[in-house]
Amino acid sequence: SVLSGGGGNPGDGSADAWRAHVRSYVDASRRSRLGIPILYGTDAVHGHNNVIDATIFPHNIAMGATRDADLVRAVARASALETAATGARWSFAPCLAVPQDPRWGRTYEGFSQDPSLVATLGAAAVQGWHGDDLPATGVLACAKHYVGEGATVWGSAGGHRHPWIDWWDGWGADWQIDQGDVVIDEDELRRVHLRPFTAAVRAGALTVMACYCSWHGRRVHAHRYLLTDVLKGELGFDGFVVSDWMAIDQLHPDHATAVARALAAGVDMVMVPFDHRRFVATVVELVEQEHLPVERIDDAVARILRVKARIGLLDGRVDGRAEVRDEPPVPVEVVGCEEHRTLARTAVSASTVVLTDDGVLPIPDDATLLAVGEAIDDIGIGCGGWTISWEGAAGAVTTGRTILDGLRSRPGGVVAYDPHGAVGDVRADVGVVTIHELPYVEGGGDRADLSVPPDQIDVVARIRDRVDRLVVVVISGRPLLLGAVLEHADALVAGWLPGSQADGIADVLLGRVSCTGRLPVRWPRTEAQVSGSPTGSDDGDEAPPPLPVGHGLDLAPAAGPPDRPSPA
Ligand code: GLC
């Protein structure tokens, strides 16, 4: 298999460049000794998000707020078609994390803190990726990261502090919780974190990615009980386990020892980004020196071949000769098509959660409107991490529509807009102000302090004095500690990381569609509640309790155009 890691985009990053790039690898593999085609994998985790002009859907935390399995399935199906259109037939999605501590930089990759919701939506995502005809237009899903990553403990991140790994001048040394240690007992591990994987296997998942994290100090990539006895034995998983990126190098300073431990534990395919020749030579040596039974290699290879056969990659082979390789099963015009963008806009509206509202929503058509905030007209901030590049970035990183685009399409448009609130002495009936997090990914998003930065609170306070009613929209990958924002806002809305069609948030604010989003994670209101258990308040009765999972106010659409049809 060959992968494009986050940001590993070919050529100009267009769908055509991807299509040509993937085809060149597949065709070369067809000409190899056995002619078995490679499986091309990529992190299409919220649409085919590495590809310029592809539809970028809301990240999983937003999809969790919809609580809508049919919608999650439809979004995965659309993502699969855009991925297959570029020739890639394997996506490293869905992430089935059940995030416990919002300080974790991968919180937004999880659907929810409710394991049963993660199980339901994760199974729907697998079904969407595979579709009704896996060999025809299916893309292999990858249930990840197995198992327990959402429960790592703050300060335990060991993933990037291995003295024998030169992580590019100490890069990642400041990570705090990502890839850390899980210290819960087996009952909680099974009840909360294994449950989504059981559902994904039942839904037909054929690949599972192991988790960097460790359980009571033992890395999952070397954990035979979890990878073989539980996943393959108890759950009956007959696909293959893929390692995470360079994860086996964390198992031991001696490469051969690390490889032996991972393969013996049950890893079947190893993600080796830099030196695959050394890896292959090491495996051959381990078998020849009888440190690794060849039966383990046969089992791993058989699993991989079975999966390739199930997705049709071995079809059309006659006497070892592959028929001429046809084009990918989906036309490239599907990438970023209007139908998918409309679906994304619907998903954005369905994921929007109204946390508080003093009667200002929906914003009347005849109200004058002020629009402020760096995120209100910034696609890159709205897409977050895993978008075009690994970390993502602010700015016009790809095409789409912003919240401001949506607000400007109302009858009176907006009377003024400025990203930093420099609107002179303009006044308006209503102000819409966004606060936000800049894009981040993995441990790079591990943050001790989730408070809204003071400069953003200053903008909110400044606009407060210029409008009669103030709506604050939070564009973030997780709950933030809102502080003084709570006093200024007449309505507070969680927009999460909406992706390329953020005008779906404006649709809710303007009453074009109903709002039914619900919190997929608890929203802490004090520092002490941030790392507390997801069920209770952890600082006595004096503080307002966190907003619980399931919180959200309904908004009926204003009189006027009916709700857009939900995706069947
Ligand atoms: C990353 C992530 C994983 C991703 C893989 C390939 O480090 O942990 O989610 O699928 O590497 O990019």
Coordinates of C-alpha atoms and ligand atoms in Angstrom, one line a residue:
S1 CA 0.0 0.0 0.0
V2 CA 1.1 3.6 -0.5
L3 CA -0.4 6.6 1.4
S4 CA -0.5 10.3 1.2
G5 CA 0.0 11.5 4.7
G6 CA -1.6 14.8 5.8
G7 CA -0.6 17.3 3.2
G8 CA 1.2 14.7 1.0
N9 CA -0.4 16.1 -2.0
P10 CA 0.8 15.4 -5.6
G11 CA 1.5 18.1 -8.1
D12 CA -0.8 21.1 -7.8
G13 CA -3.1 19.3 -5.3
S14 CA -5.9 19.2 -7.8
A15 CA -8.2 16.2 -8.3
D16 CA -6.6 15.6 -11.8
A17 CA -3.1 15.6 -10.3
W18 CA -4.3 13.1 -7.6
R19 CA -5.9 10.9 -10.3
A20 CA -2.7 10.7 -12.4
H21 CA -0.5 10.2 -9.3
V22 CA -2.5 7.3 -7.9
R23 CA -2.9 5.7 -11.3
S24 CA 0.9 5.8 -11.9
Y25 CA 1.4 3.7 -8.7
V26 CA -1.4 1.3 -9.4
D27 CA -0.2 0.7 -13.0
A28 CA 3.4 0.2 -11.8
S29 CA 2.2 -2.4 -9.2
R30 CA 0.2 -4.2 -11.9
R31 CA 3.5 -4.6 -13.8
S32 CA 5.2 -6.1 -10.7
R33 CA 6.1 -9.8 -10.4
L34 CA 2.6 -10.9 -9.1
G35 CA 0.7 -7.9 -10.6
I36 CA -1.2 -7.4 -7.3
P37 CA -2.3 -3.7 -7.3
I38 CA -1.4 -1.5 -4.4
L39 CA -4.1 0.0 -2.2
Y40 CA -3.7 3.8 -2.1
G41 CA -4.7 5.3 1.3
T42 CA -5.3 8.9 2.4
D43 CA -6.7 10.8 5.4
A44 CA -10.1 11.8 3.9
V45 CA -11.5 12.5 7.3
H46 CA -14.0 15.3 6.5
G47 CA -14.3 15.0 2.7
H48 CA -11.4 14.3 0.4
N49 CA -9.8 17.1 2.4
N50 CA -6.3 17.1 0.9
V51 CA -7.6 17.9 -2.5
I52 CA -8.1 21.5 -3.6
D53 CA -11.8 22.3 -4.5
A54 CA -13.1 19.1 -2.9
T55 CA -16.1 19.4 -0.7
I56 CA -14.9 19.8 2.9
F57 CA -17.6 18.5 5.3
P58 CA -17.8 19.4 9.0
H59 CA -15.4 17.6 11.3
N60 CA -16.7 14.6 13.3
I61 CA -17.5 16.6 16.5
A62 CA -19.9 18.7 14.4
M63 CA -21.4 15.5 12.8
G64 CA -21.8 14.2 16.4
A65 CA -23.9 17.3 17.1
T66 CA -26.4 16.2 14.4
R67 CA -27.0 12.8 16.1
D68 CA -28.2 11.8 12.6
A69 CA -26.8 8.5 11.4
D70 CA -28.5 8.9 7.9
L71 CA -26.7 12.2 7.5
V72 CA -23.3 10.8 8.6
R73 CA -23.8 7.9 6.2
A74 CA -24.6 10.3 3.3
V75 CA -21.6 12.5 4.1
A76 CA -19.3 9.4 4.1
R77 CA -20.8 8.2 0.8
A78 CA -20.2 11.6 -0.8
S79 CA -16.7 11.6 0.6
A80 CA -16.1 8.1 -0.8
L81 CA -17.2 9.2 -4.3
E82 CA -14.8 12.2 -4.2
T83 CA -12.0 10.0 -2.9
A84 CA -12.7 7.2 -5.5
A85 CA -12.7 9.8 -8.2
T86 CA -9.0 10.4 -7.6
G87 CA -8.2 6.6 -7.6
A88 CA -7.7 6.3 -3.9
R89 CA -9.7 3.4 -2.5
W90 CA -8.8 3.6 1.2
S91 CA -9.5 6.4 3.7
F92 CA -8.2 6.5 7.2
A93 CA -11.7 7.3 8.6
P94 CA -13.8 7.2 10.7
C95 CA -12.0 8.1 13.9
L96 CA -13.9 6.4 16.7
A97 CA -12.3 8.2 19.6
V98 CA -14.5 9.0 22.6
P99 CA -12.7 12.1 23.8
Q100 CA -12.8 12.6 27.6
D101 CA -10.6 15.7 28.0
P102 CA -11.2 18.6 25.6
R103 CA -7.6 19.8 26.1
W104 CA -6.7 17.0 23.6
G105 CA -5.8 18.3 20.1
R106 CA -7.8 15.4 18.5
T107 CA -11.1 16.2 20.3
Y108 CA -12.7 17.4 17.0
E109 CA -11.9 14.1 15.3
G110 CA -14.3 12.3 17.7
F111 CA -18.1 12.3 17.2
S112 CA -19.0 12.5 20.9
Q113 CA -18.3 11.7 24.6
D114 CA -21.3 9.4 24.4
P115 CA -20.0 6.0 23.4
S116 CA -23.3 4.8 22.1
L117 CA -23.6 7.8 19.8
V118 CA -20.0 7.2 18.6
A119 CA -20.9 3.5 17.9
T120 CA -24.0 4.4 15.9
L121 CA -22.4 7.2 13.9
G122 CA -19.2 5.3 13.4
A123 CA -21.1 2.3 12.0
A124 CA -23.0 4.6 9.7
A125 CA -19.8 6.1 8.5
V126 CA -18.3 2.7 7.6
Q127 CA -21.5 1.9 5.7
G128 CA -21.3 5.2 3.8
W129 CA -17.6 4.7 2.9
H130 CA -18.3 1.2 1.6
G131 CA -21.6 1.9 -0.1
D132 CA -23.8 -0.8 -1.6
D133 CA -21.2 -2.2 -4.0
L134 CA -17.8 -2.1 -2.5
P135 CA -15.9 -3.2 -5.7
A136 CA -17.8 -0.6 -7.8
T137 CA -17.7 2.7 -5.9
G138 CA -16.6 1.7 -2.4
V139 CA -13.7 3.1 -0.5
L140 CA -12.3 1.1 2.4
A141 CA -13.0 2.6 5.7
C142 CA -10.5 2.4 8.5
A143 CA -11.8 2.3 12.1
K144 CA -9.3 4.3 14.1
H145 CA -7.4 4.6 16.4
Y146 CA -7.9 1.3 18.2
V147 CA -8.3 1.6 21.3
G148 CA -8.8 4.0 24.1
E149 CA -7.1 7.1 22.7
G150 CA -9.8 9.4 24.1
A151 CA -8.9 8.5 27.6
T152 CA -5.2 9.5 27.7
V153 CA -4.1 11.4 30.7
W154 CA -2.9 15.0 30.6
G155 CA 0.9 15.1 30.9
S156 CA 1.4 11.5 29.9
A157 CA 2.2 12.1 26.2
G158 CA 5.2 9.9 25.5
G159 CA 4.7 9.7 21.8
H160 CA 7.3 12.3 21.0
R161 CA 9.8 12.0 23.8
H162 CA 11.7 8.9 22.5
P163 CA 15.4 9.8 22.7
W164 CA 16.1 7.4 19.9
I165 CA 13.7 9.1 17.5
D166 CA 15.0 12.3 16.0
W167 CA 11.7 14.1 15.6
W168 CA 13.1 16.9 13.5
D169 CA 14.8 19.0 16.2
G170 CA 12.5 18.1 19.0
W171 CA 9.3 18.7 17.1
G172 CA 6.3 17.5 19.1
A173 CA 8.3 17.5 22.4
D174 CA 5.7 19.8 23.9
W175 CA 2.7 17.5 23.3
Q176 CA 0.9 16.8 26.5
I177 CA -1.9 14.3 26.1
D178 CA -1.9 13.0 22.5
Q179 CA -0.4 9.5 22.2
G180 CA -0.3 9.4 26.0
D181 CA -1.2 6.7 28.5
V182 CA -4.6 5.3 29.3
V183 CA -5.0 4.3 33.0
I184 CA -8.7 3.2 33.2
D185 CA -9.6 -0.4 34.0
E186 CA -10.6 -3.0 31.4
D187 CA -14.3 -2.6 32.2
E188 CA -14.3 1.1 31.3
L189 CA -12.0 0.5 28.3
R190 CA -14.6 -2.0 27.0
R191 CA -17.7 -0.1 28.0
V192 CA -16.6 3.3 26.6
H193 CA -13.8 2.9 24.1
L194 CA -14.1 -0.6 22.6
R195 CA -17.9 -0.3 22.0
P196 CA -17.5 1.8 18.8
F197 CA -15.1 -0.7 17.3
T198 CA -17.4 -3.6 18.0
A199 CA -20.1 -1.6 16.1
A200 CA -17.7 -0.8 13.2
V201 CA -16.6 -4.4 12.8
R202 CA -20.3 -5.5 12.8
A203 CA -20.9 -2.8 10.2
G204 CA -18.3 -4.4 7.9
A205 CA -15.1 -2.5 8.7
L206 CA -12.2 -4.3 7.0
T207 CA -9.3 -2.2 8.2
V208 CA -8.5 -0.9 11.7
M209 CA -5.7 1.4 12.6
A210 CA -3.9 0.9 15.9
C211 CA -3.5 3.7 18.4
Y212 CA -0.3 5.4 19.3
C213 CA -1.4 5.5 22.9
S214 CA -0.5 3.0 25.6
W215 CA -2.7 1.2 28.2
H216 CA -1.2 1.1 31.6
G217 CA 2.2 1.9 30.1
R218 CA 2.1 -0.8 27.3
R219 CA 1.8 0.6 23.8
V220 CA -1.2 -0.7 21.9
H221 CA 0.9 -1.4 18.9
A222 CA 2.7 -4.1 20.9
H223 CA -0.4 -5.2 22.8
R224 CA -1.2 -8.8 21.7
Y225 CA -4.2 -9.1 24.0
L226 CA -5.9 -6.0 22.5
L227 CA -4.9 -6.5 18.9
T228 CA -5.2 -10.2 18.5
D229 CA -7.1 -11.8 21.4
V230 CA -9.8 -9.1 21.6
L231 CA -10.1 -7.5 18.1
K232 CA -9.4 -10.6 16.0
G233 CA -10.4 -13.3 18.4
E234 CA -13.4 -12.0 20.4
L235 CA -14.7 -9.5 17.9
G236 CA -14.0 -11.8 15.0
F237 CA -12.3 -9.0 12.9
D238 CA -11.0 -10.7 9.7
G239 CA -9.6 -7.7 8.0
F240 CA -6.2 -6.2 8.6
V241 CA -4.7 -4.0 11.3
V242 CA -2.5 -1.1 10.0
S243 CA -0.1 0.7 12.2
D244 CA -0.1 4.4 12.6
W245 CA 2.6 6.6 11.0
M246 CA 6.0 5.6 12.3
A247 CA 4.3 4.2 15.4
I248 CA 6.3 1.0 15.6
D249 CA 9.5 3.1 15.9
Q250 CA 8.2 4.1 19.3
L251 CA 8.2 0.5 20.6
H252 CA 12.0 0.1 21.0
P253 CA 15.2 1.8 20.0
D254 CA 16.3 -1.4 18.1
H255 CA 14.3 -1.5 14.8
A256 CA 14.2 -5.3 14.6
T257 CA 12.9 -5.6 18.2
A258 CA 10.3 -2.9 17.4
V259 CA 9.2 -4.7 14.2
A260 CA 9.0 -8.1 15.9
R261 CA 6.9 -6.8 18.8
A262 CA 4.4 -5.1 16.5
L263 CA 4.0 -8.0 14.1
A264 CA 3.8 -10.5 16.9
A265 CA 1.1 -8.4 18.7
G266 CA -1.1 -8.5 15.6
V267 CA -0.2 -5.5 13.4
D268 CA -0.6 -6.7 9.8
M269 CA 0.5 -3.7 7.7
V270 CA 3.1 -1.2 8.9
M271 CA 3.0 2.4 7.9
V272 CA 6.7 3.1 7.2
P273 CA 7.0 6.7 5.8
F274 CA 10.7 6.9 5.2
D275 CA 12.6 3.6 4.9
H276 CA 10.4 0.7 3.6
R277 CA 13.5 -1.2 2.3
R278 CA 15.0 -1.4 5.8
F279 CA 11.6 -2.6 7.1
V280 CA 11.2 -5.3 4.5
A281 CA 14.8 -6.5 5.0
T282 CA 14.2 -6.6 8.8
V283 CA 11.1 -8.7 8.4
V284 CA 12.9 -11.2 6.2
E285 CA 15.8 -11.4 8.7
L286 CA 13.4 -11.9 11.6
V287 CA 11.7 -14.8 9.8
E288 CA 15.0 -16.4 8.6
Q289 CA 16.4 -16.2 12.1
E290 CA 13.2 -17.6 13.5
H291 CA 12.4 -14.7 15.7
L292 CA 9.1 -14.4 13.9
P293 CA 7.1 -17.4 12.6
V294 CA 6.4 -17.3 8.9
E295 CA 2.8 -18.3 9.8
R296 CA 2.4 -14.7 11.2
I297 CA 3.5 -13.2 8.0
D298 CA 1.3 -15.5 6.0
D299 CA -1.7 -14.6 8.2
A300 CA -1.0 -10.8 7.8
V301 CA -0.6 -11.2 4.0
A302 CA -3.7 -13.3 3.7
R303 CA -5.7 -10.7 5.6
I304 CA -4.4 -7.9 3.3
L305 CA -5.1 -10.0 0.1
R306 CA -8.6 -10.9 1.3
V307 CA -9.4 -7.2 1.8
K308 CA -8.0 -6.3 -1.6
A309 CA -10.1 -9.1 -3.1
R310 CA -13.2 -7.8 -1.3
I311 CA -12.8 -4.3 -2.8
G312 CA -12.3 -5.8 -6.2
L313 CA -8.6 -5.0 -6.7
L314 CA -7.9 -8.6 -7.7
D315 CA -10.9 -8.8 -10.2
G316 CA -10.1 -9.1 -13.8
R317 CA -6.9 -11.1 -13.3
V318 CA -6.5 -13.9 -15.8
D319 CA -3.6 -16.4 -15.3
G320 CA -1.7 -13.7 -13.4
R321 CA -2.1 -11.1 -16.2
A322 CA -4.1 -8.1 -15.1
E323 CA -6.6 -6.8 -17.6
V324 CA -6.0 -3.3 -18.8
R325 CA -6.6 -1.0 -15.7
D326 CA -9.7 1.0 -16.3
E327 CA -10.1 4.5 -15.0
P328 CA -11.1 5.1 -11.4
P329 CA -14.8 4.0 -11.0
V330 CA -16.1 7.6 -10.5
P331 CA -15.7 10.7 -12.9
V332 CA -13.4 13.4 -11.6
E333 CA -16.2 16.0 -12.0
V334 CA -17.7 14.6 -8.8
V335 CA -15.0 16.3 -6.7
G336 CA -16.6 19.4 -5.2
C337 CA -19.8 19.0 -7.1
E338 CA -22.8 21.2 -6.3
E339 CA -24.8 18.2 -4.9
H340 CA -22.1 17.5 -2.4
R341 CA -21.7 21.1 -1.4
T342 CA -25.5 21.3 -0.8
L343 CA -25.2 18.2 1.4
A344 CA -22.3 19.8 3.3
R345 CA -24.4 23.0 3.8
T346 CA -27.2 20.9 5.2
A347 CA -24.8 19.0 7.5
V348 CA -23.4 22.4 8.8
S349 CA -26.9 23.6 9.6
A350 CA -27.8 20.3 11.4
S351 CA -24.6 20.4 13.4
T352 CA -25.1 24.0 14.6
V353 CA -26.0 24.1 18.3
V354 CA -27.8 27.1 19.9
L355 CA -26.4 27.1 23.4
T356 CA -28.3 30.2 24.7
D357 CA -30.8 32.6 23.1
D358 CA -32.5 35.5 24.7
G359 CA -35.0 35.7 21.9
V360 CA -32.7 37.2 19.2
L361 CA -32.8 34.2 16.9
P362 CA -33.7 33.9 14.1
I363 CA -32.4 37.3 13.0
P364 CA -35.3 39.1 11.4
D365 CA -35.0 40.0 7.7
D366 CA -35.6 43.7 8.3
A367 CA -32.9 44.0 11.0
T368 CA -29.7 45.9 10.2
L369 CA -26.7 43.5 10.7
L370 CA -23.1 44.0 11.6
A371 CA -20.6 41.1 10.9
V372 CA -17.3 40.8 12.7
G373 CA -14.6 38.2 13.4
E374 CA -11.6 36.7 11.8
A375 CA -13.5 33.4 11.3
I376 CA -16.7 34.9 9.8
D377 CA -15.1 35.1 6.3
D378 CA -12.2 32.6 6.6
I379 CA -12.6 29.2 5.0
G380 CA -9.3 27.9 6.4
I381 CA -10.3 28.6 10.0
G382 CA -13.7 27.0 9.4
C383 CA -12.1 23.9 8.0
G384 CA -9.5 23.4 10.8
G385 CA -6.8 20.7 10.7
W386 CA -6.6 17.9 8.1
T387 CA -7.4 20.4 5.3
I388 CA -5.1 20.7 2.2
S389 CA -2.1 20.6 4.6
W390 CA -1.7 18.4 7.7
E391 CA -2.2 21.2 10.2
G392 CA -4.6 23.3 8.1
A393 CA -4.2 27.0 7.9
A394 CA -6.2 30.3 8.1
G395 CA -7.1 32.0 4.7
A396 CA -8.5 30.9 1.4
V397 CA -6.9 27.5 1.4
T398 CA -9.7 26.1 -0.9
T399 CA -13.0 27.1 -2.3
G400 CA -16.4 27.3 -0.6
R401 CA -18.8 29.7 1.2
T402 CA -18.3 31.4 4.5
I403 CA -20.7 32.6 7.2
L404 CA -20.4 36.1 5.8
D405 CA -21.3 34.8 2.3
G406 CA -24.5 33.5 3.9
L407 CA -25.3 36.6 5.9
R408 CA -24.7 38.8 2.8
S409 CA -27.3 36.8 0.9
R410 CA -30.2 38.1 3.2
P411 CA -32.4 40.9 1.9
G412 CA -30.6 43.7 3.8
G413 CA -27.1 42.0 3.6
V414 CA -24.8 43.5 6.2
V415 CA -24.2 47.2 7.0
A416 CA -20.6 46.6 7.8
Y417 CA -18.0 43.8 8.1
D418 CA -14.5 43.8 9.6
P419 CA -12.5 40.8 10.9
H420 CA -11.2 42.7 13.9
G421 CA -14.3 44.9 14.6
A422 CA -12.9 48.1 13.1
V423 CA -16.4 49.3 12.0
G424 CA -16.0 53.0 13.0
D425 CA -19.1 54.4 14.5
V426 CA -21.5 52.2 12.6
R427 CA -24.5 50.9 14.7
A428 CA -26.8 48.1 13.9
D429 CA -29.8 46.2 15.3
V430 CA -28.0 42.9 15.4
G431 CA -24.3 42.0 15.5
V432 CA -22.9 38.6 14.6
V433 CA -19.4 38.1 16.0
T434 CA -17.3 35.0 15.7
I435 CA -14.7 33.8 18.1
H436 CA -12.4 31.0 17.1
E437 CA -9.4 28.7 17.4
L438 CA -6.8 28.7 14.6
P439 CA -6.3 25.3 12.9
Y440 CA -4.3 22.6 14.6
V441 CA -3.8 18.9 14.4
E442 CA -3.0 16.0 16.7
G443 CA -0.8 16.8 19.7
G444 CA -0.1 20.2 18.2
G445 CA -3.6 21.1 19.4
D446 CA -3.0 19.9 23.0
R447 CA -3.9 23.0 25.0
A448 CA -3.8 23.5 28.8
D449 CA -5.9 26.7 28.7
L450 CA -9.1 26.7 26.7
S451 CA -10.0 30.3 27.5
V452 CA -11.1 32.6 24.7
P453 CA -8.0 34.8 24.0
P454 CA -8.4 38.4 25.5
D455 CA -8.1 40.1 22.1
Q456 CA -11.2 38.2 20.9
I457 CA -13.1 39.1 24.0
D458 CA -12.2 42.7 23.4
V459 CA -13.7 42.6 19.9
V460 CA -16.9 41.1 21.4
A461 CA -17.1 43.8 24.1
R462 CA -16.5 46.5 21.5
I463 CA -19.3 45.3 19.2
R464 CA -21.6 44.9 22.2
D465 CA -21.7 48.7 22.5
R466 CA -22.6 49.1 18.8
V467 CA -25.6 46.8 18.5
D468 CA -28.9 46.2 20.2
R469 CA -28.7 42.4 20.1
L470 CA -25.4 40.4 20.0
V471 CA -25.0 36.9 18.6
V472 CA -21.7 35.2 19.2
V473 CA -20.7 32.1 17.1
V474 CA -17.9 29.9 18.3
I475 CA -15.8 28.3 15.5
S476 CA -13.7 25.7 17.3
G477 CA -12.8 22.0 17.4
R478 CA -14.0 21.7 21.0
P479 CA -15.7 23.6 23.8
L480 CA -13.9 26.8 24.9
L481 CA -14.0 28.6 28.3
L482 CA -16.1 31.6 27.3
G483 CA -15.5 33.9 30.3
A484 CA -16.8 37.4 29.7
V485 CA -18.3 36.4 26.3
L486 CA -21.2 34.9 28.3
E487 CA -22.1 38.3 29.7
H488 CA -22.0 40.1 26.4
A489 CA -23.9 37.6 24.2
D490 CA -27.7 37.6 23.8
A491 CA -27.3 34.4 21.9
L492 CA -24.5 31.9 21.9
V493 CA -24.0 29.4 19.0
A494 CA -21.5 26.6 18.5
G495 CA -20.5 26.3 14.9
W496 CA -17.7 23.8 15.5
L497 CA -15.5 23.4 12.4
P498 CA -18.0 23.6 9.5
G499 CA -15.7 23.1 6.5
S500 CA -16.2 24.6 3.1
Q501 CA -19.9 25.4 3.3
A502 CA -20.1 27.5 6.4
D503 CA -23.1 29.4 5.0
G504 CA -25.1 26.6 6.6
I505 CA -24.5 28.4 9.9
A506 CA -26.0 31.6 8.5
D507 CA -29.0 29.5 7.3
V508 CA -29.7 28.7 11.0
L509 CA -29.1 32.3 12.3
L510 CA -31.4 33.7 9.6
G511 CA -34.1 31.1 10.3
R512 CA -33.9 29.6 6.8
V513 CA -33.7 26.1 8.3
S514 CA -34.6 24.7 11.7
C515 CA -31.9 24.2 14.3
T516 CA -31.9 20.9 16.1
G517 CA -28.2 20.5 17.0
R518 CA -27.3 19.0 20.4
L519 CA -23.9 19.2 22.3
P520 CA -22.0 16.0 21.6
V521 CA -19.6 16.8 24.4
R522 CA -20.1 18.6 27.7
W523 CA -19.3 22.3 27.6
P524 CA -17.4 23.3 30.7
R525 CA -17.9 26.7 32.3
T526 CA -15.0 26.7 34.6
E527 CA -11.4 25.6 34.5
A528 CA -12.1 22.8 37.0
Q529 CA -14.8 21.4 34.8
V530 CA -12.5 21.0 31.8
S531 CA -10.8 17.8 32.9
G532 CA -13.6 16.5 35.0
S533 CA -15.6 13.4 34.3
P534 CA -18.0 14.0 31.4
T535 CA -21.0 13.5 33.7
G536 CA -20.7 15.9 36.7
S537 CA -19.5 19.3 37.8
D538 CA -16.2 19.1 39.6
D539 CA -16.0 22.3 41.6
G540 CA -18.8 22.2 44.1
D541 CA -22.1 24.0 43.7
E542 CA -20.8 27.6 43.5
A543 CA -20.0 27.4 39.8
P544 CA -22.6 27.1 37.1
P545 CA -22.7 23.4 36.0
P546 CA -21.3 22.5 32.6
L547 CA -23.7 22.4 29.7
P548 CA -24.4 18.6 29.4
V549 CA -24.1 16.3 26.4
G550 CA -27.4 16.7 24.6
H551 CA -27.9 20.4 25.5
G552 CA -29.2 22.6 22.7
L553 CA -32.1 24.9 21.9
D554 CA -34.4 24.2 19.0
L555 CA -35.1 27.0 16.5
A556 CA -38.1 26.7 14.1
P557 CA -37.5 28.2 10.7
A558 CA -38.8 31.7 10.3
A559 CA -41.9 32.0 8.0
G560 CA -40.6 31.6 4.5
P561 CA -38.8 29.0 2.5
P562 CA -39.3 25.5 3.9
D563 CA -36.5 23.4 5.3
R564 CA -34.2 22.0 2.6
P565 CA -34.9 18.3 2.1
S566 CA -32.8 16.1 4.3
P567 CA -30.5 13.7 2.5
A568 CA -32.2 10.3 2.0
Ligands
GLC1 C1 -1.2 10.3 11.6 C2 -2.5 10.1 12.4 C3 -3.4 9.1 11.7 C4 -3.3 9.2 10.2 C5 -1.9 8.7 9.8 C6 -1.6 8.9 8.3 O1 -0.2 10.5 12.5 O2 -2.4 9.6 13.7 O3 -4.8 9.5 12.1 O4 -4.3 8.4 9.6 O5 -0.9 9.4 10.6 O6 -1.6 10.2 7.9

